Tab-separated table of C-alpha atoms in Angstrom:
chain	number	residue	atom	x	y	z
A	1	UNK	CA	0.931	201.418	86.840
A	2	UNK	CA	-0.749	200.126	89.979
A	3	UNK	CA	1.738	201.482	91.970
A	4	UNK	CA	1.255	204.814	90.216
A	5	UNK	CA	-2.142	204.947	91.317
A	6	UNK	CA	-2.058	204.205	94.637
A	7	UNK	CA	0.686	206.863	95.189
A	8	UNK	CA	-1.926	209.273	93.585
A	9	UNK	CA	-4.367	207.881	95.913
A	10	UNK	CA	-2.383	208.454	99.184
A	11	UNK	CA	-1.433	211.733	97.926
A	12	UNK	CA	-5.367	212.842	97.334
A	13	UNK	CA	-5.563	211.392	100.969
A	14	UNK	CA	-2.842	213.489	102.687
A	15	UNK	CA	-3.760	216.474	100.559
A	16	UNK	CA	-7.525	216.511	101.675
A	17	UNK	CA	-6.400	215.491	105.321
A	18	UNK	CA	-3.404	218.431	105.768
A	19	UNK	CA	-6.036	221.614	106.180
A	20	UNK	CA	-8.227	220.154	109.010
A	21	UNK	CA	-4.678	218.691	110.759
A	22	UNK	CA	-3.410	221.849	110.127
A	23	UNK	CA	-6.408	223.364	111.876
A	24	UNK	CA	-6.229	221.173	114.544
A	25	UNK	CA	-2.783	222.348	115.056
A	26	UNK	CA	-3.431	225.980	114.796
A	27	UNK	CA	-6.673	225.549	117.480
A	28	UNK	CA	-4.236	223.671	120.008
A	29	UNK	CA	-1.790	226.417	119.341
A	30	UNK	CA	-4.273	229.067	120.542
A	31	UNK	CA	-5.286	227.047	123.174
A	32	UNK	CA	-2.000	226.949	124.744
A	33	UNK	CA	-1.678	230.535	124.140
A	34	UNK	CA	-4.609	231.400	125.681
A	35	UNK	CA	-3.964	228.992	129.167
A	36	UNK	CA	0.046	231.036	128.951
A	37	UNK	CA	-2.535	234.701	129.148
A	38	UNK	CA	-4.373	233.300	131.884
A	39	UNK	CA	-2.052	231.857	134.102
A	40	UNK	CA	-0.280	235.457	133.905
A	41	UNK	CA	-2.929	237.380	134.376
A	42	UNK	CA	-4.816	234.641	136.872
A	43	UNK	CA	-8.019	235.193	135.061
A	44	UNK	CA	-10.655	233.793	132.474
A	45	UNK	CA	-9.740	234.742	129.189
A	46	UNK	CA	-12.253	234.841	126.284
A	47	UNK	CA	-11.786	235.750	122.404
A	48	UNK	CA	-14.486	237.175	120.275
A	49	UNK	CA	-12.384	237.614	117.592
A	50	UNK	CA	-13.437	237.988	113.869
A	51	UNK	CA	-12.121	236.867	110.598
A	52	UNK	CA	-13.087	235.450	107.494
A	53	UNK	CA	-10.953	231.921	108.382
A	54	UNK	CA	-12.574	228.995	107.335
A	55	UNK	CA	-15.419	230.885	105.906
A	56	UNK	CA	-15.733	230.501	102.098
A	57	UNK	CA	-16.904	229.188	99.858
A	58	UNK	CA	-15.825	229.050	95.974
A	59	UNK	CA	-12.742	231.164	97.500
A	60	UNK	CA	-15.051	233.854	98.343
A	61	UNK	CA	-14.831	234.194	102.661
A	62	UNK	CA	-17.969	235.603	103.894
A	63	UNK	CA	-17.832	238.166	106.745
A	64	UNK	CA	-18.095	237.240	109.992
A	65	UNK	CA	-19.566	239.130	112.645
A	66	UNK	CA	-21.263	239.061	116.257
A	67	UNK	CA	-24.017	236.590	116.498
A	68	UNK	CA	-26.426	234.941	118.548
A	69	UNK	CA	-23.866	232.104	118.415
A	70	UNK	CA	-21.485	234.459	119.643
A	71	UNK	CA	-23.341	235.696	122.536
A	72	UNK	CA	-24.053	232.313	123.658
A	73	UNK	CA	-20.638	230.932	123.744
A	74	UNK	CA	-19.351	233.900	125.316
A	75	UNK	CA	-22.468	234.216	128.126
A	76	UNK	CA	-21.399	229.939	128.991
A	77	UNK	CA	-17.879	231.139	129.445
A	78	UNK	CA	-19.146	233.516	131.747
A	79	UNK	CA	-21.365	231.078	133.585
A	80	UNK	CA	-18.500	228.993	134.249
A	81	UNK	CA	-16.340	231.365	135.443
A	82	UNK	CA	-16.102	232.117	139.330
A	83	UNK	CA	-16.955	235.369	140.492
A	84	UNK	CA	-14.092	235.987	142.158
A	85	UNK	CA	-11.943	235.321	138.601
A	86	UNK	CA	-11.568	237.944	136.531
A	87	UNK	CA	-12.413	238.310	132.977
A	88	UNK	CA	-10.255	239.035	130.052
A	89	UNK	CA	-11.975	239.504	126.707
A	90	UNK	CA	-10.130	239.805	123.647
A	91	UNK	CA	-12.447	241.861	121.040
A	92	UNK	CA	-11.549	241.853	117.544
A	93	UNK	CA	-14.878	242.851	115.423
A	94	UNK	CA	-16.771	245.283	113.149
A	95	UNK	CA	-19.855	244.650	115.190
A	96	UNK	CA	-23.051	242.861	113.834
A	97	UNK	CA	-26.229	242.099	115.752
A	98	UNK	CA	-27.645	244.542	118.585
A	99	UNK	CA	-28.983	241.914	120.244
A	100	UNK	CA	-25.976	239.524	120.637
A	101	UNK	CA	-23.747	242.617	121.555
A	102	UNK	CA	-26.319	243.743	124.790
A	103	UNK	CA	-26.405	240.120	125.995
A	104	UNK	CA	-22.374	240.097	125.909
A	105	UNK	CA	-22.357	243.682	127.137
A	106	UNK	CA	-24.636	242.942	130.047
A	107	UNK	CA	-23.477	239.640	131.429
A	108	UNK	CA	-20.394	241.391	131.865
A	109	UNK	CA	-21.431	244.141	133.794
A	110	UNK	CA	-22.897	241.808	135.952
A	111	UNK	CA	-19.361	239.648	136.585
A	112	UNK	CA	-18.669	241.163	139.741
A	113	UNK	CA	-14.575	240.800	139.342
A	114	UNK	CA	-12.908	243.361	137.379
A	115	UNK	CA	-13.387	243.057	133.820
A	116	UNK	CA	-10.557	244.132	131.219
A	117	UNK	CA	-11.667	244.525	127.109
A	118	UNK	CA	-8.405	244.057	124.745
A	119	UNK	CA	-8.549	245.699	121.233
A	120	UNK	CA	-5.500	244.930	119.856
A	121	UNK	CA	-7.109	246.804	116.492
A	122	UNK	CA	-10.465	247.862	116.156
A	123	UNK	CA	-14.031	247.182	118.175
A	124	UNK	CA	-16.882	248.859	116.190
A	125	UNK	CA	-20.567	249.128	116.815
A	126	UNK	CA	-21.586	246.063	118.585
A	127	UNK	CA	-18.026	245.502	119.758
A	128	UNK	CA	-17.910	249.102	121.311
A	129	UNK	CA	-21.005	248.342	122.896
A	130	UNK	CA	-19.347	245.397	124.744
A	131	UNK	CA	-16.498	247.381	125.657
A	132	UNK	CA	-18.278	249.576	127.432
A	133	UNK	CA	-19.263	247.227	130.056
A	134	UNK	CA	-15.154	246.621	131.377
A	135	UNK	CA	-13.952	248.256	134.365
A	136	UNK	CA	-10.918	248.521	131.713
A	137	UNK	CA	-10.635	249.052	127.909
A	138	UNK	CA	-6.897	248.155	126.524
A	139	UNK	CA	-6.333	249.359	123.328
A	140	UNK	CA	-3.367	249.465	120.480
A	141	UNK	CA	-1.837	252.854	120.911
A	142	UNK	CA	-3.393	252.836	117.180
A	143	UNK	CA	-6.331	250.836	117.990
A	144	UNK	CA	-10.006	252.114	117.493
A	145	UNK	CA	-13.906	252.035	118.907
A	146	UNK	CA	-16.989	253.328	116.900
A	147	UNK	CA	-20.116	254.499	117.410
A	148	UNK	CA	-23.110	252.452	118.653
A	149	UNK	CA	-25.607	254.432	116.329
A	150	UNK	CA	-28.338	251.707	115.521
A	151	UNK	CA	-28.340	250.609	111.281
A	152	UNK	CA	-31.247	249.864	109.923
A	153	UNK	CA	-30.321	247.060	106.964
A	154	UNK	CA	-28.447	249.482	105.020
A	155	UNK	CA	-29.323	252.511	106.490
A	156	UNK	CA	-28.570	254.704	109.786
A	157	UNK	CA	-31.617	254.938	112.172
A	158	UNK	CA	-31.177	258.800	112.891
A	159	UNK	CA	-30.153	259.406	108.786
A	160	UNK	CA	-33.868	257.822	108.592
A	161	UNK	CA	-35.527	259.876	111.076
A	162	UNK	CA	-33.673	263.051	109.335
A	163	UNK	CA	-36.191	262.481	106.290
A	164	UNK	CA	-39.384	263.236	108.531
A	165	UNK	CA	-37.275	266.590	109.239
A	166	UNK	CA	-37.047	267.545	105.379
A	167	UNK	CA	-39.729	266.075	103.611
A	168	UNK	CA	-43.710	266.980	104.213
A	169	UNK	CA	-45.264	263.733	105.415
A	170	UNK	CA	-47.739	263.657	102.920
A	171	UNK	CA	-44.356	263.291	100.805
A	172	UNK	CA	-43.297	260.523	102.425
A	173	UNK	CA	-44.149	256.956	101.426
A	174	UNK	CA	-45.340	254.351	103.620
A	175	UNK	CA	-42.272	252.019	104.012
A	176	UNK	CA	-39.923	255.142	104.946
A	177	UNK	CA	-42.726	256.546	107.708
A	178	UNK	CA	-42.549	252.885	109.153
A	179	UNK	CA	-39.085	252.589	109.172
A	180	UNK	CA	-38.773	255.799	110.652
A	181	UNK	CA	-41.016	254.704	113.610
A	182	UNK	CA	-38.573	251.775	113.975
A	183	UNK	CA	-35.644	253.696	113.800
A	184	UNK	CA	-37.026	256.348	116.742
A	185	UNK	CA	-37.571	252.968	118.540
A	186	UNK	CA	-34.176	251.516	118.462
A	187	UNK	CA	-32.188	254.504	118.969
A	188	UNK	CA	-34.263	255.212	122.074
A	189	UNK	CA	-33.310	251.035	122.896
A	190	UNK	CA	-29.832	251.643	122.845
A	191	UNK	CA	-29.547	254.651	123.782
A	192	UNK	CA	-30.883	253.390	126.705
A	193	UNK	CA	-28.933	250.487	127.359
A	194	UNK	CA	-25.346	252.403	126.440
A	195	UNK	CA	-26.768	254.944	129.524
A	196	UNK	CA	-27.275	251.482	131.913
A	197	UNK	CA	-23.415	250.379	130.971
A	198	UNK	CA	-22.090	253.882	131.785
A	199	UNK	CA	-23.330	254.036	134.789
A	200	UNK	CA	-20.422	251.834	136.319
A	201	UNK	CA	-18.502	254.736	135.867
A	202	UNK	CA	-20.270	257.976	135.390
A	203	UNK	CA	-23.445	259.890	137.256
A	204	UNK	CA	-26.819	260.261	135.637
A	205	UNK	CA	-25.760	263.189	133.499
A	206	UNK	CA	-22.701	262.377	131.930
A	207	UNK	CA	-24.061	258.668	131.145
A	208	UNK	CA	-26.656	260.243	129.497
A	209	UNK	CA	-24.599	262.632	127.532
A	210	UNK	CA	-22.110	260.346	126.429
A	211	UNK	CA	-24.719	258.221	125.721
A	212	UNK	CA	-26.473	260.628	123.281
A	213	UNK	CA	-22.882	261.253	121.724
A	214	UNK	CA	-21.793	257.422	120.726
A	215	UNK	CA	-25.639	256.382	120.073
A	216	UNK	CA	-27.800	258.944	118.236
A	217	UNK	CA	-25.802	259.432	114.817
A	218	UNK	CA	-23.043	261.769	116.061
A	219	UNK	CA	-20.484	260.442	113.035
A	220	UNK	CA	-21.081	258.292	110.444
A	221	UNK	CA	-21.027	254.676	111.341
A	222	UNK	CA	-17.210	253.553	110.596
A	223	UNK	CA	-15.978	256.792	112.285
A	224	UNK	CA	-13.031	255.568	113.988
A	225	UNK	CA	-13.038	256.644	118.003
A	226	UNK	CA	-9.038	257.055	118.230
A	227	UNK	CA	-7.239	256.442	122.534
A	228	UNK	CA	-6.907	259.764	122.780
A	229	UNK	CA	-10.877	260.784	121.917
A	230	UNK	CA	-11.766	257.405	123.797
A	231	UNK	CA	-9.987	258.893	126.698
A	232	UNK	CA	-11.241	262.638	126.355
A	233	UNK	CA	-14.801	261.346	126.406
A	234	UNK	CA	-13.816	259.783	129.569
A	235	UNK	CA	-13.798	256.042	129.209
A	236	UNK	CA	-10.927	254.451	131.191
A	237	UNK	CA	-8.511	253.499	128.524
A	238	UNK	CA	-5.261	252.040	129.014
A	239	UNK	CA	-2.294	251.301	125.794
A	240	UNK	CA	-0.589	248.725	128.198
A	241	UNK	CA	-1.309	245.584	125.527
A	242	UNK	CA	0.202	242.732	126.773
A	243	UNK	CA	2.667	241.035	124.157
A	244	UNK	CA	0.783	237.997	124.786
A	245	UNK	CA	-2.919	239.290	123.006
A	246	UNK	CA	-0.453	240.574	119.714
A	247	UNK	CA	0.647	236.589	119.657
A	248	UNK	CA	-2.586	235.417	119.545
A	249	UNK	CA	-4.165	237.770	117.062
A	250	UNK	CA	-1.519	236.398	114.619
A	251	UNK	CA	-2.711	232.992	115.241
A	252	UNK	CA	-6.231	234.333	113.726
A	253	UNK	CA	-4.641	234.836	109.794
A	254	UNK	CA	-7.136	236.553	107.438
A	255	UNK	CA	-7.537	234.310	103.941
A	256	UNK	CA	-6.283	235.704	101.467
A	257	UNK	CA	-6.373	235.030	97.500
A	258	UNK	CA	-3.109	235.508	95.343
A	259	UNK	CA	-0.208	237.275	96.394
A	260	UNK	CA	-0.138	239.315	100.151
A	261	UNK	CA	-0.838	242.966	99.694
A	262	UNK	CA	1.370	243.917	102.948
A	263	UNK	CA	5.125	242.031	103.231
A	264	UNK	CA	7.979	242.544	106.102
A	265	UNK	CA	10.548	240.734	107.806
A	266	UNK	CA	8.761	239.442	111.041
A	267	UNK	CA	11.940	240.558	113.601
A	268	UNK	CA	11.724	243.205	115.738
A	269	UNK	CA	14.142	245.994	114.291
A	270	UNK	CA	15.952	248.378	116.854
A	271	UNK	CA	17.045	251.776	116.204
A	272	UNK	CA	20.529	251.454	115.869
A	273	UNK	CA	20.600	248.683	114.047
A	274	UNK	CA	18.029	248.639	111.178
A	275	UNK	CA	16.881	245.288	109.455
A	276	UNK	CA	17.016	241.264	110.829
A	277	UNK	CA	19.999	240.822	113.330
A	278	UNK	CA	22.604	238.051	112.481
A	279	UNK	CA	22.513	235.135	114.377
């Protein structure tokens, strides 16, 4: 019996142990991965990458987006970069504070080596905004931006400012006319400051018309901004992903609960010969 329970014992030890070793693992995995990008492309290479890993509780993850937290990480990896070095920021997000994304966006407009944004699947709102500031935005051929339309809790800004269009004010009850005077505040704020990060690459006019476009409630808020749209608008988008930035994403897995929804045979397949290769 005794030795009964202390195999139960070192079993409740190694099974509370495994996940943060396993962690550990995984972080010196993406370490390594990240030193491999950066020795390739000689530059600093930074990941703002967002999943719901290690973020639950009772099973249930809680979204994860940009943060002061974020923005101060990311501005000391800045700081200790030379300016000479380049930056490489890998941007995986559905955006999340306007004030986190500006401070990103506008430390790296003013890293005076070149700058190059990855999205290796989708940079909305906030993230958009910090792509804006690379000399370079890399994106999946499939790969997506959003709009940088200010939300108001649950609400868009300009939807808000739409009621003062409809509705008499006398209609209109107190909390909506404030909120409407906030919401004519921010969009003017970012407005502003998406103008200030086009101006690395466009002339008064066209920053300010682009600017208008992405800011001022153009689409809804999740309208997905595809290469080719990204690329009629202007922006200097490349599809050259390096292999490299694919590798690493995997090393961020999303938690899931029960069985995967999406299942394949992780081989490349080639055209000719369809399905795993023998070995």
């Amino acid at each position: 019996m005794e030795i009964f329970f202390q195999l139960f014992w070192l079993f409740f030890i190694l099974s509370t142990l495994s996940p943060y070793f396993n962690q550990q693992m995984l972080l010196a995995a993406r370490a390594r991965r990240i030193t491999d990008l950066e020795r390739k492309r000689k530059s600093r290479v930074i990941t703002l990458i967002h999943r719901q890993e290690g973020f639950s509780f009772l099973g249930i993850p809680f979204a994860r987006y940009i943060d002061i937290d974020d923005s101060e990480q990311v501005l000391r990896a800045i700081r200790m970069t030379d300016q000479s070095v380049p930056i490489d920021l890998i941007l995986h997000t559905p955006g999340g504070l306007v004030l986190a994304a500006e401070q990103i966006a506008e430390a790296l407009l003013k890293h005076p080596a070149r700058v190059t944004v990855f999205v290796p699947h989708y940079a909305m709102s906030g993230g958009t905004l910090i792509a804006l500031a690379a000399d370079e935005i890399v994106m999946d051929p499939n790969a997506v931006l959003g709009p940088v339309d200010p939300q108001l809790g649950q609400y868009p800004a300009a939807s808000i400012l739409r009621v003062l269009e409809q509705k008499p004010i006398a209609e209109i009850d107190d909390q909506t006319l404030i909120m409407a005077d906030v919401a004519r505040k921010a969009l003017i704020q970012v407005k502003r400051t998406v103008a200030g990060l086009l101006r690395k690459h466009f002339d008064e006019q066209k920053s300010e018309e682009l600017a208008q476009l992405l800011s001022q409630g153009t689409w809804t808020h999740d309208y997905p901004i595809s290469v080719e749209e990204a690329r009629n608008m202007g922006l200097r988008v490349s599809t050259e992903m390096p292999t490299e930035v694919y590798e690493l994403m995997g090393m961020y897995p999303q938690p899931r609960g029960g069985k995967p929804s999406v299942q394949y045979v992780p081989l490349p397949y080639g055209r000719e010969e369809p399905g795993p290769r023998p070995r």
